[in-house]
mmCIF file of C-alpha atoms in Angstrom:
data_model
loop_
_atom_site.group_PDB
_atom_site.id
_atom_site.type_symbol
_atom_site.label_atom_id
_atom_site.label_comp_id
_atom_site.label_asym_id
_atom_site.label_seq_id
_atom_site.Cartn_x
_atom_site.Cartn_y
_atom_site.Cartn_z
ATOM 1 C CA ASP A 31 69.584 131.919 64.924
ATOM 2 C CA GLN A 32 67.008 134.145 66.661
ATOM 3 C CA THR A 33 64.858 135.679 63.928
ATOM 4 C CA MET A 34 61.187 136.628 63.928
ATOM 5 C CA TRP A 35 58.655 138.119 61.561
ATOM 6 C CA ARG A 36 58.641 141.892 61.495
ATOM 7 C CA LYS A 37 55.014 142.169 62.653
ATOM 8 C CA HIS A 38 55.806 140.134 65.776
ATOM 9 C CA PHE A 39 58.802 142.307 66.555
ATOM 10 C CA HIS A 40 56.692 145.452 66.220
ATOM 11 C CA ARG A 41 54.053 143.973 68.507
ATOM 12 C CA LEU A 42 56.645 143.085 71.131
ATOM 13 C CA ARG A 43 58.153 146.560 70.878
ATOM 14 C CA SER A 44 54.721 148.096 71.421
ATOM 15 C CA LEU A 45 54.089 145.863 74.444
ATOM 16 C CA TYR A 46 57.486 146.715 75.848
ATOM 17 C CA GLU A 47 56.905 150.448 75.430
ATOM 18 C CA HIS A 48 53.666 150.110 77.366
ATOM 19 C CA HIS A 49 54.773 147.830 80.207
ATOM 20 C CA ALA A 50 58.513 148.219 80.786
ATOM 21 C CA PRO A 51 59.977 150.974 82.985
ATOM 22 C CA ARG A 52 61.794 153.554 80.904
ATOM 23 C CA PRO A 53 65.471 154.297 81.671
ATOM 24 C CA THR A 54 66.805 157.820 81.616
ATOM 25 C CA ARG A 55 68.789 157.471 78.393
ATOM 26 C CA MET A 56 67.212 156.546 75.038
ATOM 27 C CA LEU A 57 70.196 154.408 74.028
ATOM 28 C CA ASP A 58 69.834 152.356 77.201
ATOM 29 C CA HIS A 59 66.121 151.958 76.510
ATOM 30 C CA ARG A 60 66.668 150.551 73.013
ATOM 31 C CA ASN A 61 69.477 148.243 74.081
ATOM 32 C CA LEU A 62 67.479 146.943 77.016
ATOM 33 C CA MET A 63 64.451 146.379 74.820
ATOM 34 C CA LEU A 64 66.416 144.357 72.253
ATOM 35 C CA THR A 65 68.151 142.365 74.977
ATOM 36 C CA ARG A 66 64.884 141.565 76.725
ATOM 37 C CA ILE A 67 63.145 140.553 73.494
ATOM 38 C CA PHE A 68 66.093 138.289 72.658
ATOM 39 C CA SER A 69 66.205 136.751 76.142
ATOM 40 C CA MET A 70 62.472 136.102 76.189
ATOM 41 C CA ALA A 71 62.405 134.563 72.688
ATOM 42 C CA LEU A 72 65.481 132.441 73.417
ATOM 43 C CA ARG A 73 63.877 131.117 76.609
ATOM 44 C CA TYR A 74 60.844 129.887 74.663
ATOM 45 C CA ASP A 75 63.008 128.553 71.859
ATOM 46 C CA CYS A 76 64.904 126.431 74.385
ATOM 47 C CA LEU A 77 61.617 125.250 75.862
ATOM 48 C CA SER A 78 60.392 124.205 72.419
ATOM 49 C CA LYS A 79 63.335 121.794 72.088
ATOM 50 C CA THR A 80 61.813 119.619 74.812
ATOM 51 C CA LYS A 81 58.329 119.741 73.268
ATOM 52 C CA SER A 82 56.988 119.398 69.736
ATOM 53 C CA ALA A 83 56.485 123.178 69.488
ATOM 54 C CA TYR A 84 55.242 126.128 71.437
ATOM 55 C CA GLN A 85 51.871 125.678 73.038
ATOM 56 C CA ALA A 86 49.000 125.517 70.560
ATOM 57 C CA ALA A 87 46.294 128.170 70.868
ATOM 58 C CA LEU A 88 42.645 128.544 69.979
ATOM 59 C CA PRO A 89 41.729 130.187 66.643
ATOM 60 C CA HIS A 90 41.286 133.937 66.809
ATOM 61 C CA LYS A 91 37.644 133.832 65.743
ATOM 62 C CA LEU A 92 36.894 131.446 68.607
ATOM 63 C CA MET A 93 38.666 133.758 71.037
ATOM 64 C CA GLN A 94 36.583 136.637 69.700
ATOM 65 C CA ARG A 95 33.409 134.572 70.176
ATOM 66 C CA LEU A 96 34.354 133.805 73.783
ATOM 67 C CA SER A 97 35.002 137.501 74.325
ATOM 68 C CA THR A 98 31.737 138.801 72.865
ATOM 69 C CA LYS A 99 29.429 136.084 74.206
ATOM 70 C CA LEU A 100 30.980 135.281 77.587
ATOM 71 C CA GLY A 101 33.140 138.279 78.370
ATOM 72 C CA VAL A 102 36.445 136.368 78.294
ATOM 73 C CA ASN A 103 39.375 138.809 78.378
ATOM 74 C CA HIS A 104 42.264 136.831 79.878
ATOM 75 C CA GLU A 105 44.288 133.750 78.846
ATOM 76 C CA CYS A 106 45.541 131.532 81.652
ATOM 77 C CA PHE A 107 48.294 129.923 79.543
ATOM 78 C CA ALA A 108 49.984 132.035 76.866
ATOM 79 C CA SER A 109 53.251 133.865 76.155
ATOM 80 C CA PRO A 110 54.418 137.241 74.814
ATOM 81 C CA LEU A 111 54.894 135.474 71.475
ATOM 82 C CA ASN A 112 51.538 133.739 71.422
ATOM 83 C CA HIS A 113 48.616 135.532 73.061
ATOM 84 C CA TYR A 114 45.344 137.031 71.839
ATOM 85 C CA PHE A 115 44.143 139.150 74.763
ATOM 86 C CA PRO A 116 46.254 141.943 76.283
ATOM 87 C CA SER A 117 45.785 140.251 79.661
ATOM 88 C CA TYR A 118 47.463 136.855 79.967
ATOM 89 C CA CYS A 119 49.514 134.562 82.179
ATOM 90 C CA SER A 120 52.741 132.882 81.100
ATOM 91 C CA VAL A 121 55.362 130.568 82.518
ATOM 92 C CA PHE A 122 58.391 132.898 82.732
ATOM 93 C CA HIS A 123 57.512 135.999 84.721
ATOM 94 C CA ASP A 124 61.091 137.278 84.875
ATOM 95 C CA THR A 125 61.363 137.722 81.101
ATOM 96 C CA ASP A 126 57.662 138.051 80.226
ATOM 97 C CA HIS A 127 56.439 140.790 82.565
ATOM 98 C CA TYR A 128 58.159 143.399 80.380
ATOM 99 C CA PHE A 129 55.591 142.451 77.717
ATOM 100 C CA GLY A 130 52.486 142.473 79.898
ATOM 101 C CA SER A 131 52.413 138.980 81.390
ATOM 102 C CA LYS A 132 50.635 138.646 84.747
ATOM 103 C CA GLY A 133 53.001 135.824 85.694
ATOM 104 C CA SER A 134 52.236 132.150 86.258
ATOM 105 C CA PHE A 135 48.602 131.059 86.342
ATOM 106 C CA TYR A 136 49.455 129.143 89.519
ATOM 107 C CA SER A 137 50.187 132.443 91.258
ATOM 108 C CA TYR A 138 47.253 134.286 89.674
ATOM 109 C CA ALA A 139 44.120 134.413 91.831
ATOM 110 C CA PRO A 140 41.068 135.814 90.034
ATOM 111 C CA ALA A 141 37.876 136.032 92.064
ATOM 112 C CA GLU A 142 35.537 137.157 89.296
ATOM 113 C CA GLY A 143 35.247 136.988 85.500
ATOM 114 C CA VAL A 144 35.462 134.459 82.679
ATOM 115 C CA TYR A 145 38.845 133.012 81.701
ATOM 116 C CA GLU A 146 40.158 131.008 78.766
ATOM 117 C CA CYS A 147 42.314 128.098 79.916
ATOM 118 C CA ASN A 148 44.250 126.123 77.294
ATOM 119 C CA PRO A 149 47.144 124.468 79.167
ATOM 120 C CA PRO A 150 50.032 122.605 77.499
ATOM 121 C CA PHE A 151 48.807 119.219 76.338
ATOM 122 C CA ASP A 152 50.720 117.013 78.769
ATOM 123 C CA ASN A 153 49.337 115.162 81.771
ATOM 124 C CA ALA A 154 51.273 117.118 84.405
ATOM 125 C CA SER A 155 50.147 120.516 83.077
ATOM 126 C CA VAL A 156 46.516 119.466 82.683
ATOM 127 C CA GLN A 157 46.515 117.910 86.150
ATOM 128 C CA ALA A 158 47.916 121.077 87.734
ATOM 129 C CA ALA A 159 45.419 123.257 85.840
ATOM 130 C CA PHE A 160 42.466 121.135 87.010
ATOM 131 C CA LEU A 161 43.628 121.425 90.612
ATOM 132 C CA ARG A 162 44.224 125.172 90.384
ATOM 133 C CA ILE A 163 40.811 125.888 88.867
ATOM 134 C CA GLY A 164 39.115 123.656 91.419
ATOM 135 C CA ALA A 165 40.790 125.569 94.253
ATOM 136 C CA LEU A 166 39.909 128.974 92.778
ATOM 137 C CA LEU A 167 36.271 128.057 92.236
ATOM 138 C CA ALA A 168 35.933 126.506 95.686
ATOM 139 C CA ALA A 169 37.322 129.676 97.267
ATOM 140 C CA SER A 170 35.097 131.941 95.145
ATOM 141 C CA ASP A 171 31.948 129.970 95.920
ATOM 142 C CA MET A 172 32.178 130.658 99.637
ATOM 143 C CA VAL A 173 29.872 133.286 101.055
ATOM 144 C CA ARG A 174 31.903 135.952 102.806
ATOM 145 C CA GLN A 175 30.481 138.519 105.227
ATOM 146 C CA GLY A 176 26.924 137.831 104.160
ATOM 147 C CA GLN A 177 27.559 138.579 100.460
ATOM 148 C CA ALA A 178 27.072 136.167 97.583
ATOM 149 C CA ALA A 179 30.134 134.936 95.693
ATOM 150 C CA ARG A 180 31.106 136.878 92.589
ATOM 151 C CA PRO A 181 30.652 135.035 89.259
ATOM 152 C CA LEU A 182 33.732 133.093 88.156
ATOM 153 C CA SER A 183 33.990 130.835 85.095
ATOM 154 C CA PHE A 184 36.669 129.027 83.096
ATOM 155 C CA VAL A 185 36.529 127.745 79.525
ATOM 156 C CA PHE A 186 39.014 124.859 79.582
ATOM 157 C CA VAL A 187 40.154 123.281 76.286
ATOM 158 C CA ILE A 188 42.369 120.219 75.798
ATOM 159 C CA PRO A 189 42.592 117.334 73.324
ATOM 160 C CA CYS A 190 40.818 114.196 74.500
ATOM 161 C CA MET A 191 43.333 112.199 76.518
ATOM 162 C CA ASP A 192 43.483 109.055 78.614
ATOM 163 C CA PHE A 193 43.182 109.951 82.277
ATOM 164 C CA ASN A 194 45.732 108.212 84.470
ATOM 165 C CA PRO A 195 44.826 107.878 88.183
ATOM 166 C CA GLN A 196 46.479 111.211 89.096
ATOM 167 C CA LEU A 197 44.748 113.067 86.276
ATOM 168 C CA LYS A 198 41.418 111.475 87.125
ATOM 169 C CA GLU A 199 41.818 112.525 90.752
ATOM 170 C CA ALA A 200 42.629 116.096 89.689
ATOM 171 C CA HIS A 201 39.561 116.192 87.440
ATOM 172 C CA ASN A 202 37.408 114.932 90.302
ATOM 173 C CA ALA A 203 38.571 117.946 92.348
ATOM 174 C CA VAL A 204 36.941 120.311 89.855
ATOM 175 C CA LYS A 205 34.134 118.119 88.517
ATOM 176 C CA ARG A 206 31.466 119.560 90.833
ATOM 177 C CA PHE A 207 31.916 122.904 89.056
ATOM 178 C CA GLU A 208 31.548 121.355 85.594
ATOM 179 C CA THR A 209 28.534 122.998 83.985
ATOM 180 C CA ARG A 210 28.921 121.338 80.616
ATOM 181 C CA THR A 211 31.407 119.431 78.471
ATOM 182 C CA VAL A 212 31.453 119.600 74.673
ATOM 183 C CA VAL A 213 33.475 117.487 72.234
ATOM 184 C CA ALA A 214 34.974 118.971 69.057
ATOM 185 C CA GLU A 215 35.226 116.047 66.657
ATOM 186 C CA VAL A 216 38.264 114.977 64.654
ATOM 187 C CA ASN A 217 38.635 116.967 61.397
ATOM 188 C CA ARG A 218 36.124 119.508 62.698
ATOM 189 C CA HIS A 219 38.464 121.818 64.626
ATOM 190 C CA VAL A 220 41.922 123.392 64.491
ATOM 191 C CA TYR A 221 44.468 125.027 66.772
ATOM 192 C CA ARG A 222 46.813 127.869 65.953
ATOM 193 C CA VAL A 223 50.402 126.637 65.989
ATOM 194 C CA GLY A 224 52.713 128.163 68.563
ATOM 195 C CA LEU A 225 55.633 128.845 66.220
ATOM 196 C CA GLN A 226 54.040 131.866 64.583
ATOM 197 C CA HIS A 227 56.720 134.437 65.313
ATOM 198 C CA ARG A 228 59.496 132.946 63.158
ATOM 199 C CA ARG A 229 60.211 130.925 60.039
ATOM 200 C CA THR A 230 59.533 127.200 60.444
ATOM 201 C CA GLY A 231 59.937 125.949 56.902
ATOM 202 C CA HIS A 232 56.196 125.852 56.282
ATOM 203 C CA GLY A 233 55.661 129.508 55.424
ATOM 204 C CA GLN A 234 54.288 132.417 57.387
ATOM 205 C CA GLY A 235 50.702 131.632 56.396
ATOM 206 C CA ASP A 236 50.749 128.063 57.742
ATOM 207 C CA ASN A 237 49.284 129.028 61.114
ATOM 208 C CA PHE A 238 46.965 126.125 61.888
ATOM 209 C CA TRP A 239 47.302 122.596 63.172
ATOM 210 C CA ARG A 240 44.488 120.055 62.805
ATOM 211 C CA PRO A 241 44.807 117.448 65.585
ATOM 212 C CA GLU A 242 44.385 113.742 64.929
ATOM 213 C CA LYS A 243 42.065 113.306 67.899
ATOM 214 C CA ALA A 244 38.974 115.039 69.243
ATOM 215 C CA SER A 245 39.193 117.871 71.756
ATOM 216 C CA ARG A 246 37.105 118.506 74.832
ATOM 217 C CA ILE A 247 35.771 121.877 75.980
ATOM 218 C CA TYR A 248 34.923 122.051 79.680
ATOM 219 C CA PHE A 249 32.927 124.866 81.238
ATOM 220 C CA PHE A 250 33.779 125.215 84.930
ATOM 221 C CA GLN A 251 31.704 127.756 86.876
ATOM 222 C CA ASN A 252 30.821 128.637 90.431
ATOM 223 C CA SER A 253 27.138 128.910 91.314
ATOM 224 C CA THR A 254 26.972 132.640 90.547
ATOM 225 C CA GLY A 255 28.875 132.191 87.293
ATOM 226 C CA ARG A 256 26.285 129.701 86.030
ATOM 227 C CA HIS A 257 23.571 132.320 86.370
ATOM 228 C CA ALA A 258 25.659 135.178 84.997
ATOM 229 C CA HIS A 259 26.948 133.261 81.961
ATOM 230 C CA PRO A 260 24.647 130.358 81.035
ATOM 231 C CA ILE A 261 26.105 127.871 78.553
ATOM 232 C CA THR A 262 23.262 127.660 76.047
ATOM 233 C CA GLU A 263 22.878 125.321 73.088
ATOM 234 C CA GLU A 264 23.237 128.277 70.739
ATOM 235 C CA LEU A 265 26.516 129.294 72.374
ATOM 236 C CA VAL A 266 27.870 125.750 72.168
ATOM 237 C CA ASN A 267 27.029 125.540 68.457
ATOM 238 C CA ASP A 268 28.695 128.889 67.799
ATOM 239 C CA ILE A 269 31.815 127.806 69.692
ATOM 240 C CA LEU A 270 32.093 124.560 67.753
ATOM 241 C CA HIS A 271 31.634 126.454 64.486
ATOM 242 C CA ASP A 272 34.394 128.914 65.345
ATOM 243 C CA PHE A 273 36.777 126.152 66.457
ATOM 244 C CA ASP A 274 37.310 125.354 62.762
ATOM 245 C CA TYR A 275 38.703 127.424 59.893
#
């Protein structure tokens, strides 16, 4: 049963109108739009059967804080059903690019800017994200043709987790770019649930999930990014404040 809240459907329709190529006939356009919305939503619904739910996301007010204070305007892990910024990466490019997705983060190669990175909360995803960010920052920090590297930063958020040897090795690959790490304590922060586009039995307003463990916020930056976007005590306090209701 593929149903979704009306506001989510309207948002997807608006995204589709903006990003999808338009066929010559209006009837074809509408049918294609409905088919592509259905296919995309079904893909994520199938994915959710192997996980507890769709990927959790940061609260909107925290995303707004990251935007205004650090200039974040892109999410490295999101979906057409669950994204805050117009610019985002997602796992299924074939269905998602009609709604503005830039494709997989592992194929996305930013050289400048500040990016929000909230990968799925499993060891394999976190490990791959650490390695990808480490590679991007290492490449950006190289001086090319006598010019300084452009500033590149990532705000990386995951629940606190036990690092197995592979995950520890992946973290070591990016650790030299770690400007600061902040812990959001238990009962002091929330995530937005991923199943926001359809009925879940808890009501449309039940949009938040309070984890039973602390979360860790990493700031990974190249040398130029540290100067362009310093992680001050005031900023950290504001971020922790906005990580809660």
